[in-house]
């Protein structure tokens, strides 16, 4: 397997291509330009993946090419790459790890590449520049699907050909935010699951919010992490969520003689995935999530019941990796 890195002096930032095996041919398109729905104005939006893929498919249809679809796994890969780029740590070695963890499980015939471009005021400007930057890849007859991530006007796109699993039909302009996930697909490798949750993905997402707020990244505290797991198990046994017993978080933590200045904990019964948990935390408890006095965290979920514990130490700690890819990259303290 091989990859190449190309750089440009304009808006293009970096391109990396990664190939695994051969790419099968695709059939001729069945959709005519006249049958496509009207596209909402891209000039007023930024980071609207559905509208971006709609515009790309319009351009592909004009060239008599089949439409592509938004793929959840590729979007997860785009998020990992985009957040690492925002932290200034994106390189070919990291893409190699992202490919192996996210994309390689999709099949040995998959050919995947990505492009980071920025910054743009809106989606329309981005699509125009994207078509100029990776024309041959974007309008390849074999292209199956894409994933998109945007942050502060910088866009990351992951493209893939040779996918063995595809939806039964592909809309030129998707009318929902739902993205295709392969049958049996999991959001992350099992090795990344700790306390019932994809811990690296959770830390990457929540630390991204803290970085945007100019707050240091969380470090996982083993005592808080273990207690969050005990809380999740307790709620699963009770059949409802609770933040005040019968097992008391503060009594359990301080009973272990943990030198903690302050604690704050939240819980719920609505866990579906990492994104849903981060959305709940940011919509309801953002003042705590972004509070710089909380340096450490513990998190767990079991059977949909989740627990998150924030802690403030008497000493300073620093996360070397705000967006870990695997459990071995996670920063812990005790």
Short mmCIF file of C-alpha atoms in Angstrom, two decimals:
data_model
loop_
_atom_site.label_atom_id
_atom_site.label_comp_id
_atom_site.label_asym_id
_atom_site.label_seq_id
_atom_site.Cartn_x
_atom_site.Cartn_y
_atom_site.Cartn_z
CA UNK A 1 0.00 0.00 0.00
CA UNK A 2 1.14 3.54 -0.67
CA UNK A 3 0.24 7.16 -0.10
CA UNK A 4 1.37 10.50 -1.43
CA UNK A 5 1.29 14.02 0.00
CA UNK A 6 0.77 17.08 -2.16
CA UNK A 7 0.73 20.69 -1.04
CA UNK A 8 -0.26 23.90 -2.80
CA UNK A 9 0.28 27.60 -2.13
CA UNK A 10 -3.37 28.59 -2.49
CA UNK A 11 -6.36 27.52 -0.39
CA UNK A 12 -5.38 23.85 -0.64
CA UNK A 13 -3.74 22.67 2.55
CA UNK A 14 -2.93 18.99 2.16
CA UNK A 15 -3.91 15.96 0.11
CA UNK A 16 -3.24 12.37 1.05
CA UNK A 17 -4.31 9.37 -1.04
CA UNK A 18 -4.40 5.82 0.24
CA UNK A 19 -5.21 2.76 -1.86
CA UNK A 20 -6.21 -0.79 -1.02
CA UNK A 21 -6.66 -3.09 -4.02
CA UNK A 22 -8.60 -2.61 -7.23
CA UNK A 23 -11.70 -0.47 -7.76
CA UNK A 24 -14.78 -1.93 -9.52
CA UNK A 25 -16.61 -0.11 -12.28
CA UNK A 26 -19.84 1.77 -11.66
CA UNK A 27 -23.01 1.74 -13.81
CA UNK A 28 -24.27 4.66 -15.85
CA UNK A 29 -26.42 7.21 -13.96
CA UNK A 30 -30.18 6.82 -13.94
CA UNK A 31 -31.04 10.36 -12.87
CA UNK A 32 -31.45 13.19 -15.34
CA UNK A 33 -30.73 16.83 -14.38
CA UNK A 34 -34.34 17.71 -15.03
CA UNK A 35 -35.57 15.31 -12.32
CA UNK A 36 -33.43 16.70 -9.51
CA UNK A 37 -34.95 18.88 -6.76
CA UNK A 38 -34.07 22.52 -6.38
CA UNK A 39 -30.94 23.09 -4.26
CA UNK A 40 -31.12 25.54 -1.34
CA UNK A 41 -28.66 28.41 -1.59
CA UNK A 42 -25.19 27.34 -0.43
CA UNK A 43 -24.07 30.94 -0.03
CA UNK A 44 -26.00 31.25 3.23
CA UNK A 45 -24.76 28.01 4.86
CA UNK A 46 -21.49 26.60 6.15
CA UNK A 47 -20.90 22.95 6.92
CA UNK A 48 -24.24 21.67 5.55
CA UNK A 49 -23.15 18.25 4.32
CA UNK A 50 -26.50 17.42 2.71
CA UNK A 51 -26.46 20.55 0.58
CA UNK A 52 -22.82 20.06 -0.35
CA UNK A 53 -23.40 16.51 -1.59
CA UNK A 54 -26.48 17.74 -3.46
CA UNK A 55 -24.38 20.29 -5.34
CA UNK A 56 -21.67 17.72 -6.06
CA UNK A 57 -24.27 15.29 -7.40
CA UNK A 58 -25.73 17.97 -9.64
CA UNK A 59 -22.31 18.52 -11.15
CA UNK A 60 -21.76 14.77 -11.48
CA UNK A 61 -25.12 14.34 -13.19
CA UNK A 62 -24.17 17.07 -15.68
CA UNK A 63 -21.26 14.80 -16.57
CA UNK A 64 -23.48 11.70 -16.77
CA UNK A 65 -22.05 10.23 -13.57
CA UNK A 66 -23.88 8.37 -10.80
CA UNK A 67 -24.66 10.26 -7.58
CA UNK A 68 -22.58 9.70 -4.47
CA UNK A 69 -23.93 9.36 -0.94
CA UNK A 70 -22.93 10.51 2.54
CA UNK A 71 -21.31 7.67 4.44
CA UNK A 72 -21.23 7.69 8.25
CA UNK A 73 -17.86 5.92 8.51
CA UNK A 74 -16.26 8.37 6.07
CA UNK A 75 -17.75 11.31 7.99
CA UNK A 76 -16.30 9.91 11.23
CA UNK A 77 -12.92 9.68 9.51
CA UNK A 78 -13.29 13.26 8.24
CA UNK A 79 -14.07 14.42 11.79
CA UNK A 80 -10.94 12.69 13.16
CA UNK A 81 -8.76 14.18 10.44
CA UNK A 82 -10.33 17.64 10.64
CA UNK A 83 -10.03 17.90 14.40
CA UNK A 84 -6.44 16.71 14.31
CA UNK A 85 -5.70 19.29 11.60
CA UNK A 86 -7.27 22.02 13.80
CA UNK A 87 -4.88 20.97 16.57
CA UNK A 88 -1.95 21.27 14.16
CA UNK A 89 -1.09 17.57 14.35
CA UNK A 90 -2.25 16.13 11.02
CA UNK A 91 0.34 14.18 9.05
CA UNK A 92 0.59 11.14 6.80
CA UNK A 93 1.30 8.81 9.72
CA UNK A 94 -1.92 9.89 11.42
CA UNK A 95 -3.87 9.35 8.20
CA UNK A 96 -2.44 5.83 8.09
CA UNK A 97 -3.91 5.17 11.55
CA UNK A 98 -7.26 6.74 10.65
CA UNK A 99 -7.43 4.59 7.53
CA UNK A 100 -6.70 1.40 9.44
CA UNK A 101 -9.17 2.16 12.23
CA UNK A 102 -12.05 3.65 10.23
CA UNK A 103 -11.79 2.78 6.55
CA UNK A 104 -9.94 -0.52 6.12
CA UNK A 105 -12.80 -2.50 7.77
CA UNK A 106 -15.05 -1.38 4.88
CA UNK A 107 -13.28 -3.82 2.55
CA UNK A 108 -9.95 -4.70 0.97
CA UNK A 109 -10.94 -3.15 -2.40
CA UNK A 110 -11.55 0.30 -0.96
CA UNK A 111 -9.59 3.24 -2.35
CA UNK A 112 -9.80 6.29 -0.10
CA UNK A 113 -8.39 9.80 -0.12
CA UNK A 114 -8.98 13.04 1.72
CA UNK A 115 -8.59 16.77 1.21
CA UNK A 116 -8.42 19.64 3.70
CA UNK A 117 -9.32 23.07 2.33
CA UNK A 118 -9.79 26.38 4.10
CA UNK A 119 -10.89 28.87 4.94
CA UNK A 120 -14.22 29.67 3.28
CA UNK A 121 -17.10 31.98 4.10
CA UNK A 122 -19.77 29.53 2.92
CA UNK A 123 -20.43 26.14 1.34
CA UNK A 124 -20.75 27.58 -2.16
CA UNK A 125 -17.23 28.99 -2.14
CA UNK A 126 -15.97 25.67 -0.78
CA UNK A 127 -17.62 23.53 -3.47
CA UNK A 128 -16.26 25.77 -6.24
CA UNK A 129 -12.72 25.46 -4.85
CA UNK A 130 -13.14 21.73 -4.20
CA UNK A 131 -14.07 21.07 -7.83
CA UNK A 132 -10.97 22.96 -8.96
CA UNK A 133 -8.70 21.26 -6.45
CA UNK A 134 -9.61 17.57 -6.86
CA UNK A 135 -11.55 17.51 -10.13
CA UNK A 136 -10.39 14.07 -11.27
CA UNK A 137 -11.20 12.46 -7.90
CA UNK A 138 -14.52 14.21 -7.38
CA UNK A 139 -15.75 13.34 -10.87
CA UNK A 140 -14.32 9.85 -11.08
CA UNK A 141 -16.80 7.31 -12.46
CA UNK A 142 -15.87 4.89 -9.68
CA UNK A 143 -16.50 7.27 -6.76
CA UNK A 144 -19.08 5.80 -4.36
CA UNK A 145 -19.37 7.97 -1.26
CA UNK A 146 -17.98 10.88 0.73
CA UNK A 147 -17.82 12.13 4.30
CA UNK A 148 -17.57 15.80 5.25
CA UNK A 149 -16.53 17.74 8.35
CA UNK A 150 -16.36 21.54 8.70
CA UNK A 151 -14.93 23.70 11.46
CA UNK A 152 -14.60 27.50 11.34
CA UNK A 153 -14.62 27.54 7.55
CA UNK A 154 -12.06 24.75 7.11
CA UNK A 155 -13.50 21.67 5.40
CA UNK A 156 -12.28 18.07 5.42
CA UNK A 157 -13.67 15.63 2.86
CA UNK A 158 -12.99 11.87 2.71
CA UNK A 159 -13.80 10.11 -0.57
CA UNK A 160 -14.04 6.37 -1.20
CA UNK A 161 -14.43 4.04 -4.17
CA UNK A 162 -14.88 0.28 -4.23
CA UNK A 163 -17.32 0.04 -1.32
CA UNK A 164 -18.91 -3.40 -1.07
CA UNK A 165 -21.97 -2.13 0.84
CA UNK A 166 -24.18 0.63 -0.59
CA UNK A 167 -27.76 1.80 -0.03
CA UNK A 168 -30.34 0.26 -2.36
CA UNK A 169 -30.92 3.69 -3.92
CA UNK A 170 -29.03 6.96 -3.78
CA UNK A 171 -30.79 10.34 -3.69
CA UNK A 172 -29.17 13.12 -5.66
CA UNK A 173 -30.18 15.55 -2.90
CA UNK A 174 -30.61 13.85 0.50
CA UNK A 175 -33.57 15.32 2.36
CA UNK A 176 -32.58 14.12 5.84
CA UNK A 177 -29.47 14.34 7.99
CA UNK A 178 -29.25 10.52 8.16
CA UNK A 179 -26.06 9.09 6.70
CA UNK A 180 -25.58 5.57 5.39
CA UNK A 181 -23.92 3.06 7.71
CA UNK A 182 -22.90 -0.40 6.45
CA UNK A 183 -24.77 -3.40 7.90
CA UNK A 184 -23.17 -4.33 11.20
CA UNK A 185 -20.96 -1.25 11.08
CA UNK A 186 -19.78 0.07 14.42
CA UNK A 187 -18.72 3.68 14.99
CA UNK A 188 -15.27 2.62 16.18
CA UNK A 189 -13.04 -0.42 16.70
CA UNK A 190 -14.00 -2.51 19.77
CA UNK A 191 -10.56 -1.80 21.23
CA UNK A 192 -11.58 1.84 21.68
CA UNK A 193 -14.49 0.97 23.97
CA UNK A 194 -13.91 1.62 27.66
CA UNK A 195 -16.67 1.88 30.28
CA UNK A 196 -19.16 1.12 27.50
CA UNK A 197 -18.19 4.16 25.40
CA UNK A 198 -15.78 5.02 22.60
CA UNK A 199 -13.51 6.97 24.92
CA UNK A 200 -11.13 8.44 22.28
CA UNK A 201 -14.05 9.67 20.16
CA UNK A 202 -15.76 11.18 23.22
CA UNK A 203 -12.61 13.00 24.32
CA UNK A 204 -11.95 14.21 20.78
CA UNK A 205 -15.45 15.66 20.48
CA UNK A 206 -15.70 17.26 23.92
CA UNK A 207 -12.15 18.60 23.83
CA UNK A 208 -12.90 20.15 20.47
CA UNK A 209 -15.63 22.19 22.18
CA UNK A 210 -13.19 23.22 24.93
CA UNK A 211 -10.53 24.17 22.39
CA UNK A 212 -13.03 26.42 20.61
CA UNK A 213 -13.69 28.06 23.99
CA UNK A 214 -9.92 28.48 24.57
CA UNK A 215 -10.04 26.00 27.45
CA UNK A 216 -7.50 23.24 28.06
CA UNK A 217 -8.44 19.69 27.10
CA UNK A 218 -9.76 17.23 29.68
CA UNK A 219 -7.54 14.53 31.17
CA UNK A 220 -9.22 11.28 32.27
CA UNK A 221 -9.00 10.79 36.05
CA UNK A 222 -9.00 7.10 36.94
CA UNK A 223 -11.00 7.53 40.16
CA UNK A 224 -13.68 9.62 38.41
CA UNK A 225 -13.67 7.23 35.46
CA UNK A 226 -14.15 4.20 37.69
CA UNK A 227 -16.89 5.92 39.68
CA UNK A 228 -18.73 6.90 36.49
CA UNK A 229 -18.76 3.21 35.57
CA UNK A 230 -20.15 2.27 38.99
CA UNK A 231 -22.85 4.93 38.57
CA UNK A 232 -23.78 3.63 35.09
CA UNK A 233 -24.02 0.05 36.39
CA UNK A 234 -26.14 1.21 39.32
CA UNK A 235 -28.59 3.04 37.05
CA UNK A 236 -28.80 0.03 34.75
CA UNK A 237 -29.76 -2.16 37.71
CA UNK A 238 -32.28 0.38 39.02
CA UNK A 239 -33.82 0.91 35.58
CA UNK A 240 -33.74 4.70 35.87
CA UNK A 241 -31.10 7.39 36.08
CA UNK A 242 -30.09 9.13 39.30
CA UNK A 243 -27.46 11.63 40.41
CA UNK A 244 -28.02 11.36 44.16
CA UNK A 245 -27.95 7.72 45.13
CA UNK A 246 -28.16 5.19 46.48
CA UNK A 247 -24.42 5.32 45.70
CA UNK A 248 -23.17 8.87 46.37
CA UNK A 249 -20.56 10.16 43.93
CA UNK A 250 -18.86 12.58 46.33
CA UNK A 251 -18.83 10.10 49.21
CA UNK A 252 -17.36 7.42 46.95
CA UNK A 253 -14.65 9.68 45.54
CA UNK A 254 -13.59 11.33 48.79
CA UNK A 255 -13.88 7.97 50.56
CA UNK A 256 -10.97 6.81 48.39
CA UNK A 257 -8.91 9.74 49.77
CA UNK A 258 -8.75 11.34 46.32
CA UNK A 259 -7.37 14.87 46.62
CA UNK A 260 -10.10 16.67 44.65
CA UNK A 261 -10.94 20.36 45.04
CA UNK A 262 -14.41 20.22 43.50
CA UNK A 263 -16.74 17.72 41.82
CA UNK A 264 -19.73 18.03 39.51
CA UNK A 265 -21.59 15.11 38.02
CA UNK A 266 -24.48 14.58 35.62
CA UNK A 267 -26.34 11.51 34.39
CA UNK A 268 -29.06 10.48 31.99
CA UNK A 269 -30.77 7.65 30.15
CA UNK A 270 -30.57 8.85 26.55
CA UNK A 271 -27.20 7.51 25.37
CA UNK A 272 -27.19 6.46 21.70
CA UNK A 273 -23.67 7.33 20.60
CA UNK A 274 -20.84 9.71 21.39
CA UNK A 275 -22.33 12.54 19.37
CA UNK A 276 -25.69 12.33 21.14
CA UNK A 277 -23.98 12.45 24.55
CA UNK A 278 -21.82 15.44 23.64
CA UNK A 279 -24.89 17.20 22.23
CA UNK A 280 -26.74 16.70 25.53
CA UNK A 281 -23.76 17.94 27.54
CA UNK A 282 -23.29 21.02 25.37
CA UNK A 283 -26.99 21.91 25.21
CA UNK A 284 -27.66 21.48 28.94
CA UNK A 285 -24.36 21.63 30.82
CA UNK A 286 -22.09 23.69 28.56
CA UNK A 287 -21.14 26.03 31.42
CA UNK A 288 -19.63 23.04 33.24
CA UNK A 289 -18.11 21.42 30.14
CA UNK A 290 -16.31 24.65 29.22
CA UNK A 291 -15.41 25.78 32.76
CA UNK A 292 -11.58 25.89 32.93
CA UNK A 293 -11.59 25.03 36.63
CA UNK A 294 -12.64 21.47 35.69
CA UNK A 295 -9.48 19.78 34.39
CA UNK A 296 -10.34 16.08 34.68
CA UNK A 297 -13.25 13.90 33.70
CA UNK A 298 -14.70 10.40 34.00
CA UNK A 299 -17.40 8.96 31.73
CA UNK A 300 -19.32 5.72 31.29
CA UNK A 301 -22.52 4.26 29.90
CA UNK A 302 -24.32 0.96 30.31
CA UNK A 303 -27.56 -0.04 28.61
CA UNK A 304 -28.16 3.59 27.60
CA UNK A 305 -27.64 5.03 31.11
CA UNK A 306 -24.71 7.41 31.21
CA UNK A 307 -22.69 9.22 33.84
CA UNK A 308 -20.16 12.04 33.44
CA UNK A 309 -18.11 13.37 36.38
CA UNK A 310 -16.08 16.59 36.20
CA UNK A 311 -13.32 17.31 38.67
CA UNK A 312 -11.06 20.16 39.75
CA UNK A 313 -7.62 19.36 41.14
CA UNK A 314 -5.28 21.26 43.46
CA UNK A 315 -2.56 20.79 40.86
CA UNK A 316 -2.29 21.42 37.13
CA UNK A 317 -2.55 18.66 34.53
CA UNK A 318 -2.11 18.81 30.78
CA UNK A 319 -3.44 16.57 28.01
CA UNK A 320 -0.72 15.79 25.49
CA UNK A 321 -3.33 14.59 23.02
CA UNK A 322 -6.66 16.42 22.94
CA UNK A 323 -7.99 14.20 20.13
CA UNK A 324 -6.80 10.62 20.75
CA UNK A 325 -7.36 8.05 18.02
CA UNK A 326 -6.99 4.94 20.19
CA UNK A 327 -7.06 4.12 23.90
CA UNK A 328 -3.28 4.08 23.94
CA UNK A 329 -3.35 7.81 23.05
CA UNK A 330 -5.65 8.76 25.97
CA UNK A 331 -4.10 10.85 28.77
CA UNK A 332 -4.87 9.56 32.27
CA UNK A 333 -4.08 10.86 35.74
CA UNK A 334 -4.85 9.69 39.26
#
